[in-house]
Coordinates of N, CA and C and ligand atoms in Angstrom, one line a residue:
X1 N -6.3 -15.7 7.2 CA -6.4 -14.7 6.1 C -7.6 -13.8 6.4
X2 N -7.5 -12.6 6.6 CA -8.6 -11.8 6.9 C -8.6 -10.4 6.2
X3 N -8.4 -10.5 4.9 CA -8.6 -9.3 4.1 C -10.1 -9.2 3.9
X4 N -10.7 -8.8 4.9 CA -12.1 -9.2 5.0 C -13.1 -8.1 4.9
X5 N -13.0 -7.3 3.9 CA -14.1 -6.4 3.6 C -14.1 -5.9 2.2
X6 N -15.2 -5.6 1.7 CA -15.2 -5.2 0.3 C -16.5 -4.4 0.0
X7 N -16.3 -3.2 -0.5 CA -17.4 -2.3 -0.7 C -18.2 -2.7 -1.9
X8 N -19.5 -2.8 -1.8 CA -20.4 -2.9 -3.0 C -20.0 -3.9 -4.0
X9 N -19.6 -5.0 -3.6 CA -19.4 -6.1 -4.6 C -20.3 -7.2 -4.2
X10 N -20.9 -8.0 -5.2 CA -22.0 -8.9 -4.9 C -21.6 -10.1 -4.0
X11 N -20.4 -10.4 -4.0 CA -20.0 -11.6 -3.2 C -19.6 -11.3 -1.8
X12 N -19.7 -10.1 -1.3 CA -19.3 -9.8 0.0 C -20.1 -8.6 0.5
X13 N -20.1 -8.3 1.8 CA -19.6 -9.2 2.8 C -20.6 -10.3 3.2
X14 N -20.0 -11.3 3.8 CA -20.9 -12.4 4.3 C -21.8 -11.8 5.4
X15 N -23.1 -12.2 5.5 CA -24.0 -11.6 6.4 C -23.6 -11.7 7.9
X16 N -22.9 -12.8 8.2 CA -22.5 -13.0 9.6 C -21.2 -12.2 9.9
X17 N -20.6 -11.6 8.9 CA -19.3 -11.0 9.1 C -19.5 -9.5 9.6
X18 N -19.2 -9.2 10.8 CA -19.5 -7.9 11.4 C -18.3 -7.2 11.7
X19 N -18.4 -5.9 11.8 CA -17.3 -5.0 12.1 C -17.7 -4.0 13.1
X20 N -16.7 -3.5 13.9 CA -17.0 -2.3 14.7 C -17.0 -1.1 13.9
X21 N -18.0 -0.3 14.0 CA -18.1 1.0 13.3 C -18.9 1.9 14.2
X22 N -19.0 3.2 13.9 CA -19.8 4.1 14.7 C -21.3 3.7 14.7
X23 N -21.7 2.9 13.7 CA -23.1 2.5 13.7 C -23.3 1.2 14.5
X24 N -22.3 0.4 14.8 CA -22.5 -0.8 15.5 C -21.9 -0.9 16.9
X25 N -21.0 0.0 17.2 CA -20.4 -0.1 18.6 C -21.4 0.4 19.6
X26 N -21.5 -0.2 20.7 CA -22.6 0.1 21.7 C -22.0 0.5 23.1
X27 N -21.0 -0.3 23.5 CA -20.6 -0.1 24.9 C -19.1 0.2 25.1
X28 N -18.8 0.9 26.1 CA -17.4 1.3 26.4 C -16.6 0.0 26.7
X29 N -15.5 -0.2 26.0 CA -14.7 -1.4 26.3 C -13.9 -1.3 27.6
X30 N -13.9 -0.1 28.3 CA -13.2 0.0 29.5 C -14.1 -0.2 30.7
X31 N -15.3 0.4 30.7 CA -16.2 0.4 31.9 C -17.5 -0.3 31.6
X32 N -17.9 -0.5 30.3 CA -19.1 -1.2 30.0 C -20.4 -0.3 29.9
X33 N -20.2 1.0 30.1 CA -21.3 1.9 30.0 C -21.7 2.2 28.5
X34 N -22.8 2.8 28.3 CA -23.2 3.0 26.9 C -22.4 4.1 26.2
X35 N -22.1 3.9 25.0 CA -21.4 5.0 24.2 C -22.4 5.8 23.5
X36 N -22.1 7.1 23.3 CA -23.0 8.0 22.6 C -22.2 8.9 21.7
X37 N -22.7 9.3 20.6 CA -21.9 10.3 19.7 C -21.8 11.7 20.3
X38 N -20.6 12.2 20.2 CA -20.4 13.6 20.8 C -19.4 14.3 19.9
X39 N -19.6 15.5 19.5 CA -18.6 16.3 18.8 C -17.6 16.8 19.8
X40 N -16.3 16.4 19.6 CA -15.3 16.8 20.5 C -14.9 18.3 20.3
X41 N -15.1 18.8 19.1 CA -14.9 20.2 18.7 C -16.0 20.6 17.8
X42 N -16.3 21.9 17.9 CA -17.4 22.4 17.0 C -17.0 22.2 15.6
X43 N -17.9 21.7 14.8 CA -17.7 21.5 13.4 C -17.0 20.2 13.0
X44 N -16.6 19.5 14.0 CA -15.9 18.2 13.7 C -17.0 17.1 13.8
X45 N -16.7 16.0 13.1 CA -17.7 14.9 13.2 C -17.6 14.3 14.6
X46 N -18.8 13.8 15.0 CA -18.8 13.2 16.4 C -18.0 12.0 16.5
X47 N -17.5 11.8 17.7 CA -16.8 10.5 18.1 C -17.8 9.8 19.1
X48 N -17.5 8.5 19.2 CA -18.3 7.7 20.2 C -17.6 7.9 21.6
X49 N -18.4 8.4 22.5 CA -17.8 8.8 23.8 C -18.6 8.0 24.9
X50 N -17.9 7.5 25.9 CA -18.6 6.8 27.0 C -19.4 7.7 27.9
X51 N -20.6 7.3 28.1 CA -21.5 8.1 29.0 C -21.1 7.9 30.5
X52 N -20.3 6.9 30.8 CA -19.9 6.6 32.1 C -18.5 7.2 32.5
X53 N -17.5 6.9 31.7 CA -16.1 7.3 32.1 C -15.5 8.3 31.2
X54 N -16.2 8.7 30.1 CA -15.8 9.8 29.2 C -14.7 9.3 28.2
X55 N -14.4 8.0 28.2 CA -13.5 7.4 27.3 C -14.0 7.7 25.9
X56 N -13.1 8.2 25.0 CA -13.4 8.5 23.6 C -13.0 7.3 22.8
X57 N -13.9 6.6 22.2 CA -13.6 5.4 21.4 C -13.4 5.9 19.9
X58 N -12.2 6.3 19.6 CA -11.9 6.7 18.2 C -11.9 5.5 17.3
X59 N -12.7 5.6 16.2 CA -12.8 4.6 15.3 C -11.6 4.6 14.3
X60 N -10.9 3.5 14.3 CA -9.7 3.5 13.4 C -9.7 2.2 12.6
X61 N -9.1 2.2 11.5 CA -9.0 1.0 10.7 C -8.0 0.0 11.3
X62 N -8.2 -1.3 11.0 CA -7.3 -2.3 11.4 C -6.3 -2.4 10.3
X63 N -5.1 -2.9 10.7 CA -4.0 -3.1 9.7 C -3.9 -4.5 9.3
X64 N -3.8 -4.8 8.0 CA -3.6 -6.1 7.4 C -2.2 -6.1 6.8
X65 N -1.5 -7.1 7.0 CA -0.2 -7.2 6.3 C -0.2 -8.4 5.4
X66 N 0.3 -8.2 4.2 CA 0.4 -9.4 3.2 C 1.6 -9.3 2.4
X67 N 1.8 -10.4 1.7 CA 3.0 -10.5 0.8 C 2.6 -11.1 -0.6
X68 N 3.3 -10.7 -1.6 CA 3.2 -11.4 -2.9 C 4.5 -12.1 -3.1
X69 N 4.5 -13.4 -2.8 CA 5.7 -14.2 -3.1 C 6.0 -14.4 -4.5
X70 N 7.3 -14.3 -4.9 CA 7.6 -14.4 -6.3 C 8.8 -15.3 -6.5
X71 N 8.7 -16.2 -7.5 CA 9.8 -17.2 -7.7 C 9.8 -17.7 -9.1
X72 N 10.9 -17.7 -9.8 CA 11.0 -18.3 -11.1 C 9.9 -17.8 -12.1
X73 N 9.6 -16.5 -12.0 CA 8.7 -15.9 -13.0 C 7.2 -16.2 -12.6
X74 N 7.0 -16.7 -11.4 CA 5.6 -16.9 -11.0 C 5.3 -16.3 -9.6
X75 N 4.1 -15.9 -9.5 CA 3.7 -15.3 -8.1 C 2.7 -16.3 -7.5
X76 N 2.7 -16.3 -6.2 CA 1.9 -17.3 -5.4 C 0.6 -16.7 -5.1
X77 N -0.5 -17.4 -5.5 CA -1.8 -17.0 -5.1 C -2.5 -18.1 -4.3
X78 N -3.4 -17.6 -3.4 CA -4.1 -18.6 -2.6 C -5.6 -18.5 -2.9
X79 N -6.3 -19.6 -2.8 CA -7.8 -19.5 -3.0 C -8.5 -19.6 -1.7
X80 N -9.4 -18.7 -1.4 CA -10.0 -18.6 -0.1 C -11.0 -19.7 0.1
X81 N -10.9 -20.3 1.3 CA -11.8 -21.4 1.7 C -12.8 -20.9 2.7
X82 N -12.8 -19.6 3.0 CA -13.6 -19.0 4.0 C -14.3 -17.7 3.4
X83 N -15.4 -17.3 4.0 CA -16.0 -16.0 3.7 C -15.2 -14.9 4.4
X84 N -15.3 -13.7 3.8 CA -15.9 -13.3 2.6 C -15.0 -13.7 1.4
X85 N -15.7 -13.6 0.2 CA -15.0 -13.9 -1.0 C -14.5 -15.4 -1.1
X86 N -15.2 -16.3 -0.5 CA -14.9 -17.7 -0.6 C -14.8 -18.1 -2.1
X87 N -13.7 -18.9 -2.4 CA -13.5 -19.3 -3.7 C -12.7 -18.4 -4.6
X88 N -12.5 -17.2 -4.1 CA -11.7 -16.2 -4.9 C -10.3 -16.2 -4.5
X89 N -9.4 -15.7 -5.4 CA -8.0 -15.7 -5.2 C -7.4 -14.4 -4.6
X90 N -6.4 -14.6 -3.8 CA -5.7 -13.5 -3.3 C -4.3 -13.9 -2.9
X91 N -3.6 -13.1 -2.2 CA -2.2 -13.4 -1.8 C -2.2 -13.6 -0.2
X92 N -1.2 -14.2 0.3 CA -1.2 -14.4 1.8 C -1.2 -13.1 2.6
X93 N -2.0 -13.1 3.7 CA -2.0 -11.9 4.5 C -3.0 -12.0 5.6
X94 N -2.9 -11.1 6.6 CA -3.9 -11.1 7.7 C -3.6 -10.0 8.6
X95 N -4.5 -10.0 9.7 CA -4.4 -8.9 10.6 C -3.0 -8.9 11.3
X96 N -2.5 -7.7 11.6 CA -1.3 -7.5 12.4 C -1.8 -7.7 13.9
X97 N -1.1 -8.5 14.6 CA -1.5 -8.7 16.0 C -1.1 -7.6 16.9
X98 N -1.7 -7.4 18.0 CA -1.3 -6.5 19.0 C 0.1 -6.8 19.4
X99 N 1.0 -5.8 19.5 CA 2.4 -6.0 19.9 C 3.3 -6.6 18.8
X100 N 2.8 -6.6 17.6 CA 3.6 -7.2 16.5 C 3.8 -6.1 15.5
X101 N 5.0 -6.1 14.8 CA 5.2 -5.2 13.7 C 4.5 -5.6 12.5
X102 N 4.3 -4.7 11.6 CA 3.7 -5.0 10.3 C 4.5 -6.0 9.5
X103 N 5.8 -5.8 9.5 CA 6.7 -6.7 8.8 C 6.6 -8.1 9.4
X104 N 6.6 -8.2 10.7 CA 6.6 -9.6 11.3 C 5.3 -10.2 11.0
X105 N 4.2 -9.5 11.0 CA 2.9 -10.0 10.6 C 2.9 -10.6 9.2
X106 N 3.5 -9.8 8.3 CA 3.5 -10.3 6.9 C 4.3 -11.6 6.8
X107 N 5.4 -11.7 7.5 CA 6.1 -13.0 7.5 C 5.3 -14.1 8.1
X108 N 4.7 -13.8 9.2 CA 4.0 -14.9 10.0 C 2.8 -15.3 9.2
X109 N 2.0 -14.4 8.6 CA 0.8 -14.8 7.9 C 1.2 -15.6 6.6
X110 N 2.3 -15.2 6.0 CA 2.7 -16.0 4.8 C 3.1 -17.4 5.2
X111 N 3.8 -17.5 6.3 CA 4.2 -18.9 6.8 C 2.9 -19.7 7.1
X112 N 2.0 -19.1 7.9 CA 0.8 -19.8 8.3 C 0.0 -20.3 7.2
X113 N -0.1 -19.4 6.1 CA -1.1 -19.7 5.1 C -0.5 -20.5 3.9
X114 N 0.9 -20.5 3.8 CA 1.5 -21.2 2.6 C 2.5 -22.2 3.0
X115 N 3.0 -22.2 4.3 CA 4.1 -23.1 4.7 C 5.5 -22.6 4.2
X116 N 5.5 -21.4 3.6 CA 6.8 -20.9 3.1 C 7.4 -19.9 4.0
X117 N 8.7 -20.0 4.1 CA 9.5 -18.9 4.7 C 10.0 -17.9 3.6
X118 N 9.7 -16.7 3.9 CA 10.0 -15.7 2.9 C 10.8 -14.5 3.5
X119 N 11.5 -13.8 2.6 CA 12.2 -12.6 3.0 C 11.4 -11.4 2.3
X120 N 11.2 -10.4 3.1 CA 10.5 -9.2 2.5 C 11.4 -8.5 1.5
X121 N 10.8 -8.2 0.3 CA 11.7 -7.6 -0.7 C 11.3 -6.1 -0.9
X122 N 10.7 -5.5 0.0 CA 10.4 -4.1 -0.1 C 8.9 -3.9 -0.1
X123 N 8.5 -2.7 0.3 CA 7.1 -2.3 0.4 C 6.5 -2.2 -1.0
X124 N 5.5 -2.9 -1.3 CA 4.8 -2.7 -2.6 C 3.8 -1.6 -2.6
X125 N 3.0 -1.5 -1.5 CA 2.0 -0.5 -1.5 C 1.2 -0.5 -0.2
X126 N 0.4 0.5 0.0 CA -0.5 0.6 1.2 C -1.9 0.9 0.5
X127 N -2.9 0.1 0.8 CA -4.1 0.2 0.2 C -5.2 0.4 1.2
X128 N -6.0 1.5 1.0 CA -7.1 1.8 1.9 C -8.2 2.4 1.1
X129 N -9.4 2.2 1.7 CA -10.6 2.7 1.0 C -11.5 3.4 2.0
X130 N -12.1 4.5 1.6 CA -12.8 5.3 2.6 C -13.9 4.6 3.4
X131 N -14.5 3.6 2.7 CA -15.6 2.9 3.4 C -15.2 1.6 4.0
X132 N -13.9 1.3 4.0 CA -13.5 0.0 4.5 C -12.8 0.1 5.8
X133 N -12.9 -0.9 6.7 CA -12.3 -0.8 8.1 C -10.9 -1.3 8.1
X134 N -10.3 -1.6 7.0 CA -8.9 -2.1 7.0 C -8.0 -1.3 6.1
X135 N -6.7 -1.3 6.5 CA -5.6 -0.7 5.7 C -4.7 -1.9 5.4
X136 N -4.4 -2.1 4.1 CA -3.7 -3.3 3.7 C -2.3 -2.9 3.3
X137 N -1.3 -3.5 3.9 CA 0.1 -3.2 3.6 C 0.7 -4.4 2.9
X138 N 1.2 -4.2 1.7 CA 1.7 -5.4 1.0 C 3.1 -5.3 0.6
X139 N 3.9 -6.3 0.8 CA 5.3 -6.4 0.5 C 5.5 -7.4 -0.6
X140 N 6.6 -7.1 -1.4 CA 7.1 -8.2 -2.2 C 7.8 -9.2 -1.3
X141 N 7.9 -10.4 -1.8 CA 8.5 -11.5 -1.0 C 9.3 -12.4 -1.8
X142 N 10.5 -12.8 -1.3 CA 11.3 -13.8 -1.9 C 11.3 -15.0 -1.1
X143 N 11.1 -16.2 -1.8 CA 11.0 -17.4 -1.0 C 12.4 -17.9 -0.6
X144 N 12.5 -18.2 0.7 CA 13.7 -18.8 1.3 C 13.7 -20.3 1.4
X145 N 12.5 -20.8 1.7 CA 12.3 -22.2 1.9 C 10.9 -22.6 2.4
X146 N 10.8 -23.9 2.8 CA 9.5 -24.4 3.2 C 8.8 -25.2 2.1
X147 N 7.7 -25.8 2.5 CA 6.9 -26.6 1.5 C 5.5 -26.1 1.5
X148 N 5.0 -25.9 0.3 CA 3.6 -25.4 0.2 C 2.6 -26.2 1.0
X149 N 1.9 -25.6 1.9 CA 1.0 -26.3 2.8 C -0.3 -25.5 2.9
X150 N -1.4 -26.1 2.7 CA -2.7 -25.5 2.9 C -3.0 -25.3 4.3
X151 N -4.0 -24.3 4.6 CA -4.5 -24.2 6.0 C -6.0 -24.0 5.8
X152 N -6.7 -23.9 6.9 CA -8.2 -23.9 6.9 C -8.7 -22.6 6.1
X153 N -7.9 -21.7 5.9 CA -8.3 -20.4 5.2 C -8.2 -20.5 3.7
X154 N -7.5 -21.5 3.2 CA -7.4 -21.6 1.8 C -7.4 -23.0 1.4
X155 N -7.9 -23.3 0.2 CA -8.0 -24.7 -0.3 C -7.1 -25.0 -1.5
X156 N -6.5 -23.9 -2.0 CA -5.5 -24.1 -3.1 C -4.4 -23.1 -3.0
X157 N -3.2 -23.5 -3.4 CA -2.1 -22.6 -3.5 C -1.5 -22.8 -4.9
X158 N -1.3 -21.8 -5.6 CA -0.8 -22.0 -7.0 C 0.2 -20.9 -7.4
X159 N 1.3 -21.4 -8.0 CA 2.3 -20.5 -8.6 C 1.8 -20.1 -10.0
X160 N 1.6 -18.9 -10.3 CA 1.0 -18.5 -11.6 C 1.9 -17.5 -12.3
X161 N 2.0 -17.7 -13.6 CA 2.7 -16.6 -14.4 C 1.8 -15.4 -14.4
X162 N 2.3 -14.2 -14.7 CA 1.4 -13.0 -14.8 C 0.3 -13.3 -15.7
X163 N 0.5 -14.0 -16.8 CA -0.6 -14.2 -17.8 C -1.7 -15.1 -17.2
X164 N -1.4 -15.9 -16.2 CA -2.3 -16.9 -15.7 C -3.2 -16.3 -14.5
X165 N -2.9 -15.1 -14.1 CA -3.6 -14.5 -13.0 C -5.1 -14.3 -13.3
X166 N -6.0 -14.9 -12.5 CA -7.4 -14.8 -12.8 C -8.0 -13.5 -12.4
X167 N -7.9 -12.5 -13.2 CA -8.3 -11.1 -12.8 C -9.8 -11.0 -12.4
X168 N -10.6 -11.9 -13.0 CA -12.0 -11.8 -12.8 C -12.4 -12.5 -11.5
X169 N -11.4 -13.2 -10.9 CA -11.7 -14.0 -9.7 C -10.9 -13.7 -8.5
X170 N -10.5 -12.4 -8.5 CA -9.7 -11.9 -7.3 C -10.6 -11.5 -6.2
X171 N -10.1 -11.7 -5.0 CA -11.0 -11.6 -3.8 C -11.5 -10.2 -3.5
X172 N -10.5 -9.2 -3.6 CA -10.8 -7.9 -3.1 C -10.3 -6.8 -4.0
X173 N -10.8 -5.6 -3.9 CA -10.2 -4.5 -4.6 C -8.7 -4.3 -4.4
X174 N -8.3 -4.5 -3.1 CA -6.9 -4.4 -2.8 C -6.1 -5.5 -3.4
X175 N -6.7 -6.6 -3.6 CA -6.0 -7.7 -4.2 C -5.6 -7.3 -5.7
X176 N -6.6 -6.8 -6.4 CA -6.3 -6.4 -7.7 C -5.3 -5.2 -7.8
X177 N -5.5 -4.2 -6.9 CA -4.6 -3.1 -6.9 C -3.2 -3.5 -6.6
X178 N -3.0 -4.3 -5.6 CA -1.6 -4.7 -5.3 C -1.0 -5.6 -6.4
X179 N -1.8 -6.4 -7.0 CA -1.2 -7.3 -8.0 C -0.9 -6.4 -9.3
X180 N -1.7 -5.5 -9.6 CA -1.4 -4.6 -10.7 C -0.1 -3.8 -10.4
X181 N 0.1 -3.3 -9.2 CA 1.3 -2.6 -8.8 C 2.5 -3.5 -8.9
X182 N 2.3 -4.8 -8.4 CA 3.4 -5.7 -8.4 C 3.9 -6.0 -9.9
X183 N 2.9 -6.1 -10.8 CA 3.3 -6.5 -12.2 C 3.7 -5.3 -13.0
X184 N 3.5 -4.1 -12.5 CA 3.8 -2.9 -13.3 C 5.0 -2.1 -12.7
X185 N 5.5 -2.6 -11.6 CA 6.7 -2.0 -11.0 C 7.8 -3.0 -10.8
X186 N 8.5 -3.3 -11.9 CA 9.4 -4.4 -11.9 C 10.7 -4.0 -11.2
X187 N 10.7 -4.2 -9.9 CA 12.0 -4.0 -9.2 C 12.1 -5.1 -8.1
X188 N 13.2 -5.2 -7.4 CA 13.4 -6.2 -6.4 C 13.1 -7.6 -6.9
X189 N 13.5 -7.9 -8.2 CA 13.3 -9.2 -8.7 C 11.9 -9.5 -9.2
X190 N 11.0 -8.5 -9.2 CA 9.7 -8.6 -9.7 C 9.7 -8.7 -11.2
X191 N 8.5 -8.9 -11.7 CA 8.4 -9.1 -13.2 C 8.3 -7.8 -13.9
X192 N 8.6 -7.9 -15.2 CA 8.2 -6.8 -16.1 C 7.1 -7.3 -17.0
X193 N 5.9 -7.3 -16.6 CA 4.9 -8.0 -17.2 C 3.6 -7.2 -17.4
X194 N 3.8 -5.9 -17.6 CA 2.6 -5.1 -17.8 C 1.6 -5.5 -18.8
X195 N 2.1 -6.2 -19.8 CA 1.3 -6.7 -20.9 C 0.3 -7.8 -20.5
X196 N 0.6 -8.4 -19.3 CA -0.3 -9.4 -18.8 C -1.5 -8.8 -18.1
X197 N -1.6 -7.5 -17.9 CA -2.6 -6.9 -17.1 C -3.9 -6.8 -18.0
X198 N -5.1 -6.8 -17.3 CA -6.3 -6.5 -18.0 C -6.4 -5.1 -18.4
X199 N -7.1 -4.7 -19.4 CA -7.2 -3.4 -19.9 C -7.8 -2.5 -18.9
Ligands
ZN1 ZN1 -16.4 3.9 30.0

């Protein structure tokens, strides 16, 4: 689970949790020479460009894929056992691997983190924040089988009714946004539970 960034909230990011950004990237990944900012066109913001081979290192967000599994009027939440947001609740998800589709990553991460096999029930939403290095793609999910199983990234798995969702203890802004969307857009077998949302 690596929904791993959060702007300006007290519990994150963990000090040892680092990201590539124009401020932190230093060397060309292709030849190892130093990168330096350079405007590729007049008036445009500078890109990090290799001083050795001219490779332009465009900074782009990473893609995270997640699911909100839904069964018998309850949605599945996981409690994080790792930083950032250790002890907070979210839904299964993680980085899309190189060479993997977003949908396949959503299925894989759900299986790895919960032990469940699910079918994707449609795109719930795409969540991004100007100051965050990740784009989070979230799908509704229908449980096909499997047994709830913890992994090193979470220490609790819980089926919750919409009224039981711990809104004050959710891990990330995207967690809250996706869960609100899930509970207020009742299609594909999802709930009609807008009244369970916080004001
Ligand atoms: Zn280079």
